[in-house]
Coordinates of C-alpha atoms and ligand atoms in Angstrom, one line a residue:
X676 CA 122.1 21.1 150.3
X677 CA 119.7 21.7 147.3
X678 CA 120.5 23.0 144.1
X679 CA 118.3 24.3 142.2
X680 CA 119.7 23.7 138.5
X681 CA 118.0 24.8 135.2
X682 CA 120.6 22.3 134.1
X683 CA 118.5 19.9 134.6
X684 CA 121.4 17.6 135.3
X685 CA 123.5 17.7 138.4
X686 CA 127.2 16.0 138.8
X687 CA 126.6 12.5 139.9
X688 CA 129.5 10.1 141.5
X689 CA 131.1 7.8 139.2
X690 CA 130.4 5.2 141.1
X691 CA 126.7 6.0 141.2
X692 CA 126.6 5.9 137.8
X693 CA 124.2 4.1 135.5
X694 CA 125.8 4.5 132.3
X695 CA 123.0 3.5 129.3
X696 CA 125.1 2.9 126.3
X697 CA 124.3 2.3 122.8
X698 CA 125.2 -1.0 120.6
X699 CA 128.2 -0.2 118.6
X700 CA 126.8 1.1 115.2
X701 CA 129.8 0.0 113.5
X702 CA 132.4 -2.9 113.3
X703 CA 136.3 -2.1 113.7
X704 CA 136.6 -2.7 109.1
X705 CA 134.1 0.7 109.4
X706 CA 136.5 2.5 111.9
X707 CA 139.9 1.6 110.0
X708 CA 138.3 2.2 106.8
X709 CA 137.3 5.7 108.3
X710 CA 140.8 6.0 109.8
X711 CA 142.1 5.1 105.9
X712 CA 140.0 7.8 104.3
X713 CA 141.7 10.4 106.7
X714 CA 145.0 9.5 105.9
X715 CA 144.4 10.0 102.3
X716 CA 143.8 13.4 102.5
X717 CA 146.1 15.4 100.4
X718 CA 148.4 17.7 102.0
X719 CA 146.3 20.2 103.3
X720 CA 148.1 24.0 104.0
X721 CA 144.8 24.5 106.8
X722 CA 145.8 22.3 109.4
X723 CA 143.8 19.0 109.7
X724 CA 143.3 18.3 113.3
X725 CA 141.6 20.2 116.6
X726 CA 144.9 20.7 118.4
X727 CA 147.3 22.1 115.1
X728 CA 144.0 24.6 113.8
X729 CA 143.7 25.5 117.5
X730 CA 147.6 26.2 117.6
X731 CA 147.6 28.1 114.2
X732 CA 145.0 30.2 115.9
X733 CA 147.3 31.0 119.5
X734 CA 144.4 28.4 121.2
X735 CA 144.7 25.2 122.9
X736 CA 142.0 22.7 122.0
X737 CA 142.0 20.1 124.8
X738 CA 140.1 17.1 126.0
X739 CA 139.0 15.7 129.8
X740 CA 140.4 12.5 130.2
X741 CA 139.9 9.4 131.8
X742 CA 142.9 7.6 132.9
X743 CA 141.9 4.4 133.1
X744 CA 140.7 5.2 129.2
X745 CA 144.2 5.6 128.4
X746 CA 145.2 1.6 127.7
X747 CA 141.9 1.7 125.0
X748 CA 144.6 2.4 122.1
X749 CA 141.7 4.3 119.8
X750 CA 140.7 6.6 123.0
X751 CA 144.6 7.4 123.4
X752 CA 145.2 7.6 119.1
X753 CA 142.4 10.1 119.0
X754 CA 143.6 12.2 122.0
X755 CA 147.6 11.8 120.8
X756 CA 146.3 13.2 117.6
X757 CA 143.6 15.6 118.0
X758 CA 144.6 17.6 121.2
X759 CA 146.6 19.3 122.4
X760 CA 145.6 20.0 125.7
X761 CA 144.2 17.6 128.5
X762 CA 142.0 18.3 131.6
X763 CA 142.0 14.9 134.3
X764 CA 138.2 14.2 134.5
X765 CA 137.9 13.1 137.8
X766 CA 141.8 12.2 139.3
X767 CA 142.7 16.0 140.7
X768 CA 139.9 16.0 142.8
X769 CA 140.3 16.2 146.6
X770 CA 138.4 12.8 147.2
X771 CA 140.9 11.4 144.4
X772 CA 144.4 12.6 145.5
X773 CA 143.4 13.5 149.6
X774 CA 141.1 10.8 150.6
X775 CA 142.8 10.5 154.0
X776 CA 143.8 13.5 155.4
X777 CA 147.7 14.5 154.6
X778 CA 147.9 11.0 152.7
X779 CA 147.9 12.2 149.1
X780 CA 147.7 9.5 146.3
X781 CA 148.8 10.3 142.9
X782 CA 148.9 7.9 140.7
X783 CA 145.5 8.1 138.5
X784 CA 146.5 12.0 137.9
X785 CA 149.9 11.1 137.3
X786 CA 149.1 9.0 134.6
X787 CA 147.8 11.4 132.5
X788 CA 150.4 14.0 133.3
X789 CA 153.0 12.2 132.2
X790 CA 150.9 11.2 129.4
X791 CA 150.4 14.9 128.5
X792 CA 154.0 15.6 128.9
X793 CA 155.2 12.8 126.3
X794 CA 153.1 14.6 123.5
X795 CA 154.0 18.1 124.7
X796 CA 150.5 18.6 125.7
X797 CA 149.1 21.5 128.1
X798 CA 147.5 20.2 131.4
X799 CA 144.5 21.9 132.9
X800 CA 144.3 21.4 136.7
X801 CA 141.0 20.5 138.1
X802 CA 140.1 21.6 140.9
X803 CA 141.3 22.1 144.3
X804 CA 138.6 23.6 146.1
X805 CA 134.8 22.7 145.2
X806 CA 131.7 21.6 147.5
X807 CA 131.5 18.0 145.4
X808 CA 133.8 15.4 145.5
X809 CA 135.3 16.2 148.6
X810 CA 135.4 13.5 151.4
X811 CA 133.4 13.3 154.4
X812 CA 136.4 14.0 156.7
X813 CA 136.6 17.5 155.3
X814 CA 133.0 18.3 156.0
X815 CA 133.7 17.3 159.6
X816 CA 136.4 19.7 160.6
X817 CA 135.7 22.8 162.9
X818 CA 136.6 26.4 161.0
X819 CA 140.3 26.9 162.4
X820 CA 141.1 23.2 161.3
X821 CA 139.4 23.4 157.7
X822 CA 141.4 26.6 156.9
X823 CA 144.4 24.8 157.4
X824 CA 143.1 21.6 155.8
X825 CA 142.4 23.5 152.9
X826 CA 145.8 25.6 152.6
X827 CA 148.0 22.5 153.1
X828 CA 145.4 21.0 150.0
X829 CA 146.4 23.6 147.6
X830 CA 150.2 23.5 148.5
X831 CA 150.4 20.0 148.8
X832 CA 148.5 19.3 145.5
X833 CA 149.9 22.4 143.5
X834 CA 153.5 21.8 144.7
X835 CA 153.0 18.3 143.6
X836 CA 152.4 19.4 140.1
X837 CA 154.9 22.6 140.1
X838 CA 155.8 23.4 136.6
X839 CA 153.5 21.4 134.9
X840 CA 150.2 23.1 134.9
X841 CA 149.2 25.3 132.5
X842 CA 146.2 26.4 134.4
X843 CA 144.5 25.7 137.9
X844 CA 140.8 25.7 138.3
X845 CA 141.4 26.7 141.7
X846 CA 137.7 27.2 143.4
X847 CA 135.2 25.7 141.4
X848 CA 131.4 26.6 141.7
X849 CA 131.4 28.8 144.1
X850 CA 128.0 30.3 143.3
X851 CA 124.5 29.0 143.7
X852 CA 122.2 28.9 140.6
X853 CA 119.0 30.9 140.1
X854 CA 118.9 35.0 141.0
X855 CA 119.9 35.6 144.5
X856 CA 123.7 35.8 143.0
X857 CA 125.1 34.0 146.5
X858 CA 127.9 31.6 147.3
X859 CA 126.8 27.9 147.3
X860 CA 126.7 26.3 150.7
X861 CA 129.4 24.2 151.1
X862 CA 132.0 23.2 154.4
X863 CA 134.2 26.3 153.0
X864 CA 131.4 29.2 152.5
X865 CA 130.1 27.7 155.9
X866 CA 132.8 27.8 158.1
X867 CA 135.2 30.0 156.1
X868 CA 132.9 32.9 155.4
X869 CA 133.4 34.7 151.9
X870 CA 136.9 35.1 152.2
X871 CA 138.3 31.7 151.2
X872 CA 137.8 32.0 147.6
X873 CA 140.4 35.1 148.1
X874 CA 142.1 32.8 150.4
X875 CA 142.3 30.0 148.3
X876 CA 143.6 32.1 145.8
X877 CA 146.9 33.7 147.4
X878 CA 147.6 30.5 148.5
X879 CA 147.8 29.1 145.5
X880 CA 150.1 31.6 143.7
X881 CA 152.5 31.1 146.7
X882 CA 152.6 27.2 145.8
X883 CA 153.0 27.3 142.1
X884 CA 153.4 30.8 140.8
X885 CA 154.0 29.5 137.2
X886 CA 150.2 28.4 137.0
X887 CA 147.4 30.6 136.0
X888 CA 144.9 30.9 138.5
X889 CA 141.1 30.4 137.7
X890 CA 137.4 30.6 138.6
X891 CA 135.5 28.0 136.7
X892 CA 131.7 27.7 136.9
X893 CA 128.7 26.5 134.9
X894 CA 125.5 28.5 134.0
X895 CA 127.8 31.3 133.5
X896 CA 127.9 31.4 130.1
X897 CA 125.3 34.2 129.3
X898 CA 124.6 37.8 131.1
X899 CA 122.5 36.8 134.1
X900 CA 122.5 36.9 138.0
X901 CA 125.0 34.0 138.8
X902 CA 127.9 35.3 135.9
X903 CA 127.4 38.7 137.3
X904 CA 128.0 37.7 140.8
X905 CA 130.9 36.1 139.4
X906 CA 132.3 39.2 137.6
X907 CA 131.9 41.4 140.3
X908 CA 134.2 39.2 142.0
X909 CA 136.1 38.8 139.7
X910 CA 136.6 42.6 139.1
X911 CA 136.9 43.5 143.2
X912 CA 139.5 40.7 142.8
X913 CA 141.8 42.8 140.6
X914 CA 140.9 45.6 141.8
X915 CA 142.6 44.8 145.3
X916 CA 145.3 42.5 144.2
X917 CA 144.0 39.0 145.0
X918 CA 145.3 36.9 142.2
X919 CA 143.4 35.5 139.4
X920 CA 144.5 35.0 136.4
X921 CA 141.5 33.6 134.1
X922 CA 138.3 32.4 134.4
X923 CA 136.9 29.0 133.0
X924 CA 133.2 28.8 131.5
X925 CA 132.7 24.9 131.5
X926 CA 129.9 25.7 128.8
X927 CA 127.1 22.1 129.1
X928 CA 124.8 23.1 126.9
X929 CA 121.6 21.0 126.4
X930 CA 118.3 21.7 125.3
X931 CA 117.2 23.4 128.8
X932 CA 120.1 25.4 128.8
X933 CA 121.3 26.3 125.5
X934 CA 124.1 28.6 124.1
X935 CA 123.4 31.7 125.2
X936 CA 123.1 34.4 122.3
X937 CA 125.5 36.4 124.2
X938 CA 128.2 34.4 124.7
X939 CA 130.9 36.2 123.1
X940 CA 129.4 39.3 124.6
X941 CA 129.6 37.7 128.5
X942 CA 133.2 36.3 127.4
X943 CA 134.7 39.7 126.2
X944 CA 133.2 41.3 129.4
X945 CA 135.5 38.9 131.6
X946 CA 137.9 39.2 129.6
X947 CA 138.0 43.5 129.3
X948 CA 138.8 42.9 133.4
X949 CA 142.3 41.6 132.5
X950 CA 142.2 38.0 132.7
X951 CA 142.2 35.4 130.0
X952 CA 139.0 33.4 129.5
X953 CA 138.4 29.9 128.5
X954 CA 135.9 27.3 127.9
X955 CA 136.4 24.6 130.5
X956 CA 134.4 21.5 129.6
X957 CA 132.1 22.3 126.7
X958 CA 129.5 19.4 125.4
X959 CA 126.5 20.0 124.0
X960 CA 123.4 17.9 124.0
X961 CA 122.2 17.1 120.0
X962 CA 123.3 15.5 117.1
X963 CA 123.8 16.5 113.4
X964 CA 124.0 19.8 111.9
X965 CA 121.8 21.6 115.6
X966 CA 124.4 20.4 117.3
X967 CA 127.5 21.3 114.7
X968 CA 125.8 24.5 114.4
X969 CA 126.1 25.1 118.4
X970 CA 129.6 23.8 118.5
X971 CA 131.0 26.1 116.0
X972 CA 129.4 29.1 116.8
X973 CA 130.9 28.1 120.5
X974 CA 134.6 28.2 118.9
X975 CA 133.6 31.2 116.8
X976 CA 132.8 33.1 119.9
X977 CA 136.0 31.9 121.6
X978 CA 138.3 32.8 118.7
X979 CA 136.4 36.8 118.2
X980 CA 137.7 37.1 121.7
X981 CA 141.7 37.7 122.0
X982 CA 141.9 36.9 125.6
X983 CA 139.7 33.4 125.0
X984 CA 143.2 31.5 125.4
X985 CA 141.3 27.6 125.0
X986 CA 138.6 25.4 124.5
X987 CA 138.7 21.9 126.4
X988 CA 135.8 19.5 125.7
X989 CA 134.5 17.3 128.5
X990 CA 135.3 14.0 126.5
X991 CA 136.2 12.5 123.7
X992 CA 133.9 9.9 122.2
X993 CA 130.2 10.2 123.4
X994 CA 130.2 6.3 125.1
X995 CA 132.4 7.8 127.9
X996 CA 130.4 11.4 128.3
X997 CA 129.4 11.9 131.9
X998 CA 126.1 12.4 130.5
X999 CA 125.2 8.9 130.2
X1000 CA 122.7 8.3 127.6
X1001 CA 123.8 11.7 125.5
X1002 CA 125.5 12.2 122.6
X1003 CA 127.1 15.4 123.3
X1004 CA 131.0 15.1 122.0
X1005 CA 132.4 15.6 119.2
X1006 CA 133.2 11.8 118.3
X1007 CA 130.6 8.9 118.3
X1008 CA 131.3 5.6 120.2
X1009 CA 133.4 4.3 117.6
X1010 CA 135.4 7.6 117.3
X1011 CA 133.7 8.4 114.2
X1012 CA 134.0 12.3 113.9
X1013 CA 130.6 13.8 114.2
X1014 CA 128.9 16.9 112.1
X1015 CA 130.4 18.7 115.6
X1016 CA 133.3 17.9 114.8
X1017 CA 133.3 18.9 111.6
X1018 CA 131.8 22.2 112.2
X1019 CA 134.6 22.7 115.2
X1020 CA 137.3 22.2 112.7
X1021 CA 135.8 24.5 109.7
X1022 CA 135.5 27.3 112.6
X1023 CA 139.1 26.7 113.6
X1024 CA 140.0 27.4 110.4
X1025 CA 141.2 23.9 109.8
X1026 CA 140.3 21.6 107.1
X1027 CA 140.8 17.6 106.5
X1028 CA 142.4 18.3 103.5
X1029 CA 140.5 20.2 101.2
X1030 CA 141.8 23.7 102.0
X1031 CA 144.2 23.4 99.9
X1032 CA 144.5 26.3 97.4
X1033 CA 144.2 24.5 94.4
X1034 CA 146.2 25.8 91.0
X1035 CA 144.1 27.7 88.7
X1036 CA 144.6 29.8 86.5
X1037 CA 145.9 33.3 86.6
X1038 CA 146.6 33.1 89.9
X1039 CA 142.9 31.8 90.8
X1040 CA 142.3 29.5 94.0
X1041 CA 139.4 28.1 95.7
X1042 CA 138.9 26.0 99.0
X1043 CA 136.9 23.3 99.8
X1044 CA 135.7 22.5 103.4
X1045 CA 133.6 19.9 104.0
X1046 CA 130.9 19.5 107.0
X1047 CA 128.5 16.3 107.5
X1048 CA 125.3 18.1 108.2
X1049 CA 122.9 15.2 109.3
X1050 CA 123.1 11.5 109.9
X1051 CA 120.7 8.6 109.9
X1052 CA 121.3 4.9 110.3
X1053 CA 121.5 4.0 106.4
X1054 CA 122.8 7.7 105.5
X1055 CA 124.5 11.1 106.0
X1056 CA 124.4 14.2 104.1
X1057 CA 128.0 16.0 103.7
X1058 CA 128.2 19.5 102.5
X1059 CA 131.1 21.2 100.7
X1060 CA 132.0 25.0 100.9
X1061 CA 134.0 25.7 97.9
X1062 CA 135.1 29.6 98.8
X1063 CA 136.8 31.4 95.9
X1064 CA 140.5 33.2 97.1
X1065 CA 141.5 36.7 96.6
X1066 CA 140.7 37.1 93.1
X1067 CA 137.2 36.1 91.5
X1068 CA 137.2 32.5 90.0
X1069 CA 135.3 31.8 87.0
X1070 CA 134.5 27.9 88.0
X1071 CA 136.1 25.5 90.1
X1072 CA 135.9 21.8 90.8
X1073 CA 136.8 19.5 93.9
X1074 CA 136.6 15.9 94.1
X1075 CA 135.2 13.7 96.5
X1076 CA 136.5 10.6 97.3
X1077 CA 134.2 7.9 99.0
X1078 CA 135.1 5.0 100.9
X1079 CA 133.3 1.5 99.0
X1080 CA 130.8 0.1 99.8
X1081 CA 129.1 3.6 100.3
X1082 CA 127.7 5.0 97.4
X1083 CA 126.3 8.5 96.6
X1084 CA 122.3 8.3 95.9
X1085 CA 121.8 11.9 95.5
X1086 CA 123.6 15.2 95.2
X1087 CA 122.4 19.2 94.9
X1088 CA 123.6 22.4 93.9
X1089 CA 126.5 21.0 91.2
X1090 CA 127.2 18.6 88.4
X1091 CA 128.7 15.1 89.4
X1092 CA 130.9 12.9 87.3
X1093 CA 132.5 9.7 88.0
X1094 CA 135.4 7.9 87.7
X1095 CA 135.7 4.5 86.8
X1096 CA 136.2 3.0 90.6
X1097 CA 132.7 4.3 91.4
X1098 CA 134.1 5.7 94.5
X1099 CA 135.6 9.5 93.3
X1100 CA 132.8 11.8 92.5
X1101 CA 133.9 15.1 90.3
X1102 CA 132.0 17.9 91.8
X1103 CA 131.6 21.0 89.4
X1104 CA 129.2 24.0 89.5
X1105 CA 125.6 24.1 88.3
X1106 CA 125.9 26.5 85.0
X1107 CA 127.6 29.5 85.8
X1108 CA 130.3 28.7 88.5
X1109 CA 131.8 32.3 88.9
X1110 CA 132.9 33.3 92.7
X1111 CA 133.6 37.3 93.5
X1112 CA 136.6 37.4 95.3
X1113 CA 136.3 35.6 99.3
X1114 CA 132.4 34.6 98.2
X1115 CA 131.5 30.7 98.8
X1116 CA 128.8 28.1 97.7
X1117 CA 128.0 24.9 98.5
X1118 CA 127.3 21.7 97.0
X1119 CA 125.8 18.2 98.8
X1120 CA 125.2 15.2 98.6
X1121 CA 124.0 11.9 100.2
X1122 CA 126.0 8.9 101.0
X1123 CA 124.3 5.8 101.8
X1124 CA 126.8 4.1 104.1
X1125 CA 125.8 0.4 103.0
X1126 CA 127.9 -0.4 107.1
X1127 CA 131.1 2.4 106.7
X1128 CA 130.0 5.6 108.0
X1129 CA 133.8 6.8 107.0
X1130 CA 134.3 10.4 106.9
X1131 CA 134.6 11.3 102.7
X1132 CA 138.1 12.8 101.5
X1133 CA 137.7 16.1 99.7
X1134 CA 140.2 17.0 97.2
X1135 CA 141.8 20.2 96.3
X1136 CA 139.7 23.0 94.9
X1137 CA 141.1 23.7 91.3
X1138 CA 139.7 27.4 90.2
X1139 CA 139.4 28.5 86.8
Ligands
9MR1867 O1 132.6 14.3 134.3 C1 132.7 14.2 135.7 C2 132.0 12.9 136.2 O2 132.8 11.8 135.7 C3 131.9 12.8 137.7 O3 131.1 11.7 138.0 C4 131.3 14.1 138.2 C5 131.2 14.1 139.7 O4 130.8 15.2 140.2 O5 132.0 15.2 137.8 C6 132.0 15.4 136.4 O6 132.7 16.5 136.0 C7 132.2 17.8 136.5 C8 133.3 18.7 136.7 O7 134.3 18.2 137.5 C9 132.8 20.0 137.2 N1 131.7 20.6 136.4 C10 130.6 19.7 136.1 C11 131.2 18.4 135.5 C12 130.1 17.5 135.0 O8 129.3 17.1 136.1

């Protein structure tokens, strides 16, 4: 069968895989110094991570994961601390957990349920019904025998996981690329006809009628022939009582295939049909501020939409992406949080510790939020956002605290001063430093890393 992706990348087997990595940039002093930096932070009234400025939102912010990533203690740290929601990468799948017929194995899925569980985590299943991944003995059987193959899947799979599962991906890409609009070939649209995505479907609220039930696809993300195929669907679905609950945008974006400028638009339109939408396995190809711009105005888009219940990213630091020489997560090999990431947490609202209202007088705050907008090998450039409350501020000021042996080699748009470590840099405006109520500037600077690419720690605002 040949698809025909604009992708420009198709799914590959794992075990196919020839994963290109890149030499660790950094030694594990640079990641705990990174880690120390964080912990500093002041307390922060914005929350400081993905999962608790998701939650403060009514989101989920979740992760694909790898379980046999889970015994890496920084991969499971980063996860434990920054999610709150998990998608198993590869262990749902039918050539995972049904790899003999009716002898269903477990384990590797298991794993990160319970994992999930223990930290009170959602769990996105994925997926029951898809053309890849599937084992040759499915392709094999004649219609009658593949309806019930598939049927005793679902139950078998979903009853497994009853009461767990926040959300099933239950057919995934279903539709072919390209303009036709029509069903991907596969041993179910074969043999089964249309029907078995409707199929599928009712059978799967009969196993596990706690799940929601969705439609997940790629190249849906935008208005075009493939997402409108999938919305009629979609709408006939409702509009004769088959049950679907939400559908799942998995959102790789790259530069062939970018985010679409009407995301939010194509999102709400789903979503006005009565069923929640969510982005299913987001990464975007890039690095520094392109690819922090992309990310946020991703979660910008999901957040301006009520029924956009979640984001899940497909991975956590880029050496384990299943694009194997990209860099298109939101942490780098080292779990270094990238300008993404930064940009991600900012549109969530959050902050890593510099939201703080700071005292000021007459009642005057500020915030501070801080975003690394690009990175070289010797450098980065971070950028504050000092935003003035509800009343107007006359000046403010916000300190920055650096992590030794980086230094500071330049800095724009504000007046610096230092204290005697070297390593706290007193930000405060250029002349005159008054802020209408709600308005913002910024300030930035550039850090030379001298080995510790550690993430700075911004300070309270203080207004005057
Ligand atoms: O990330 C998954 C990778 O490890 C597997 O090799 C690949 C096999 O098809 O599937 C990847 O995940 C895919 C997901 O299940 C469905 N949408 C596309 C994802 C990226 O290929």
């Amino acid at each position: 069968m040949i698809d025909n992706s604009p992708r420009g990348f198709e799914p590959e087997r794992p075990q196919f895989r020839a994963r290109v990595r890149k030499a660790l940039a950094l030694g594990t002093a640079g990641v705990l110094a990174a880690a120390g930096v964080l912990s500093l932070a002041g307390s922060a009234n914005a929350a400081s991570t993905l999962g608790a400025s998701a939650a403060a939102k009514g989101r989920y912010f979740g992760a694909a994961v790898a379980a046999n990533h889970l015994g890496e203690a920084q991969y499971a740290s980063t996860l434990d601390t920054e999610f709150n929601a998990v998608t198993p990468e590869n262990e749902m799948k039918w050539d995972a957990v049904e790899g003999t017929r009716n002898s269903f194995n477990y384990s590797s899925a298991d794993q990160i349920v319970s994992h999930a569980q223990g930290k009170g985590m959602k769990v996105r299943g994925h997926t029951l019904v898809w053309y890849s991944q599937l084992p040759g003995w499915v392709g094999g059987l004649a219609a009658a025998d593949l309806r019930t193959a598939m049927n005793n899947h679902i139950t078998q799979v979903m009853s497994h996981y009853k009461g767990k599962i926040y959300a099933w991906d239950v057919v995934n890409e279903a539709f072919q690329d390209g303009s036709s609009g029509a069903r991907r070939s596969s041993p179910f649209q074969d043999k089964l006809g249309n029907g078995y995505i409707e199929e599928a479907f009712r059978t799967a609220r009969a196993a596990d009628s706690g799940a929601k039930l969705c439609y997940n696809d790629y190249n849906t993300d935008g208005q075009n022939a493939k997402s409108n195929a999938v919305y009629n669907m979609v709408k006939d679905f409702k509009q004769r009582g088959v049950p679907i609950d939400c559908v799942g945008f998995q959102s790789h974006f790259n530069s062939n295939s970018p985010v679409p400028s009407d995301y939010q638009a194509n999102l709400q339109r789903f979503a006005d049909l009565g069923v929640d939408v969510q982005i299913t396995e987001l990464d975007i190809e890039g690095s520094g501020s392109a690819q922090a711009t992309n990310y946020g105005n991703v979660v910008k888009a999901c957040l301006a939409v009520s029924r956009c219940t979640g984001i899940t990213v497909w991975g956590i630091p880029d050496k384990y992406s299943w694009r194997s020489s990209g860099t298109p997560l939101l942490f780098d090999n080292n779990y270094n949080k990238k300008p993404a990431y930064d940009a991600v947490l900012a549109a969530l609202g959050g902050s890593t510790g510099g939201g703080t209202p700071g005292g000021g007088t007459g009642g005057a705050t500020c915030t501070a939020t801080y975003t690394r907008t690009d990175s070289w090998s010797d450098r980065y450039n971070g950028q504050v956002t000092v935003r003035a409350g509800s009343s107007a501020i006359t000046g403010w000021s916000v300190p920055v605290t650096l992590t030794s042996p980086q230094k500071v080699s330049t800095t724009w748009n504000g007046t610096p001063s230092w204290d005697t470590s070297g390593n706290v840099m007193t930000m405060k405006p250029n002349g005159n430093g008054s802020l209408a109520a709600g308005a913002s500037t910024t300030f930035g600077f550039t850090v030379m890393t001298n080995g510790s690419t550690a993430t700075p720690s911004i300070g309270a605002c203080t207004a005057s």
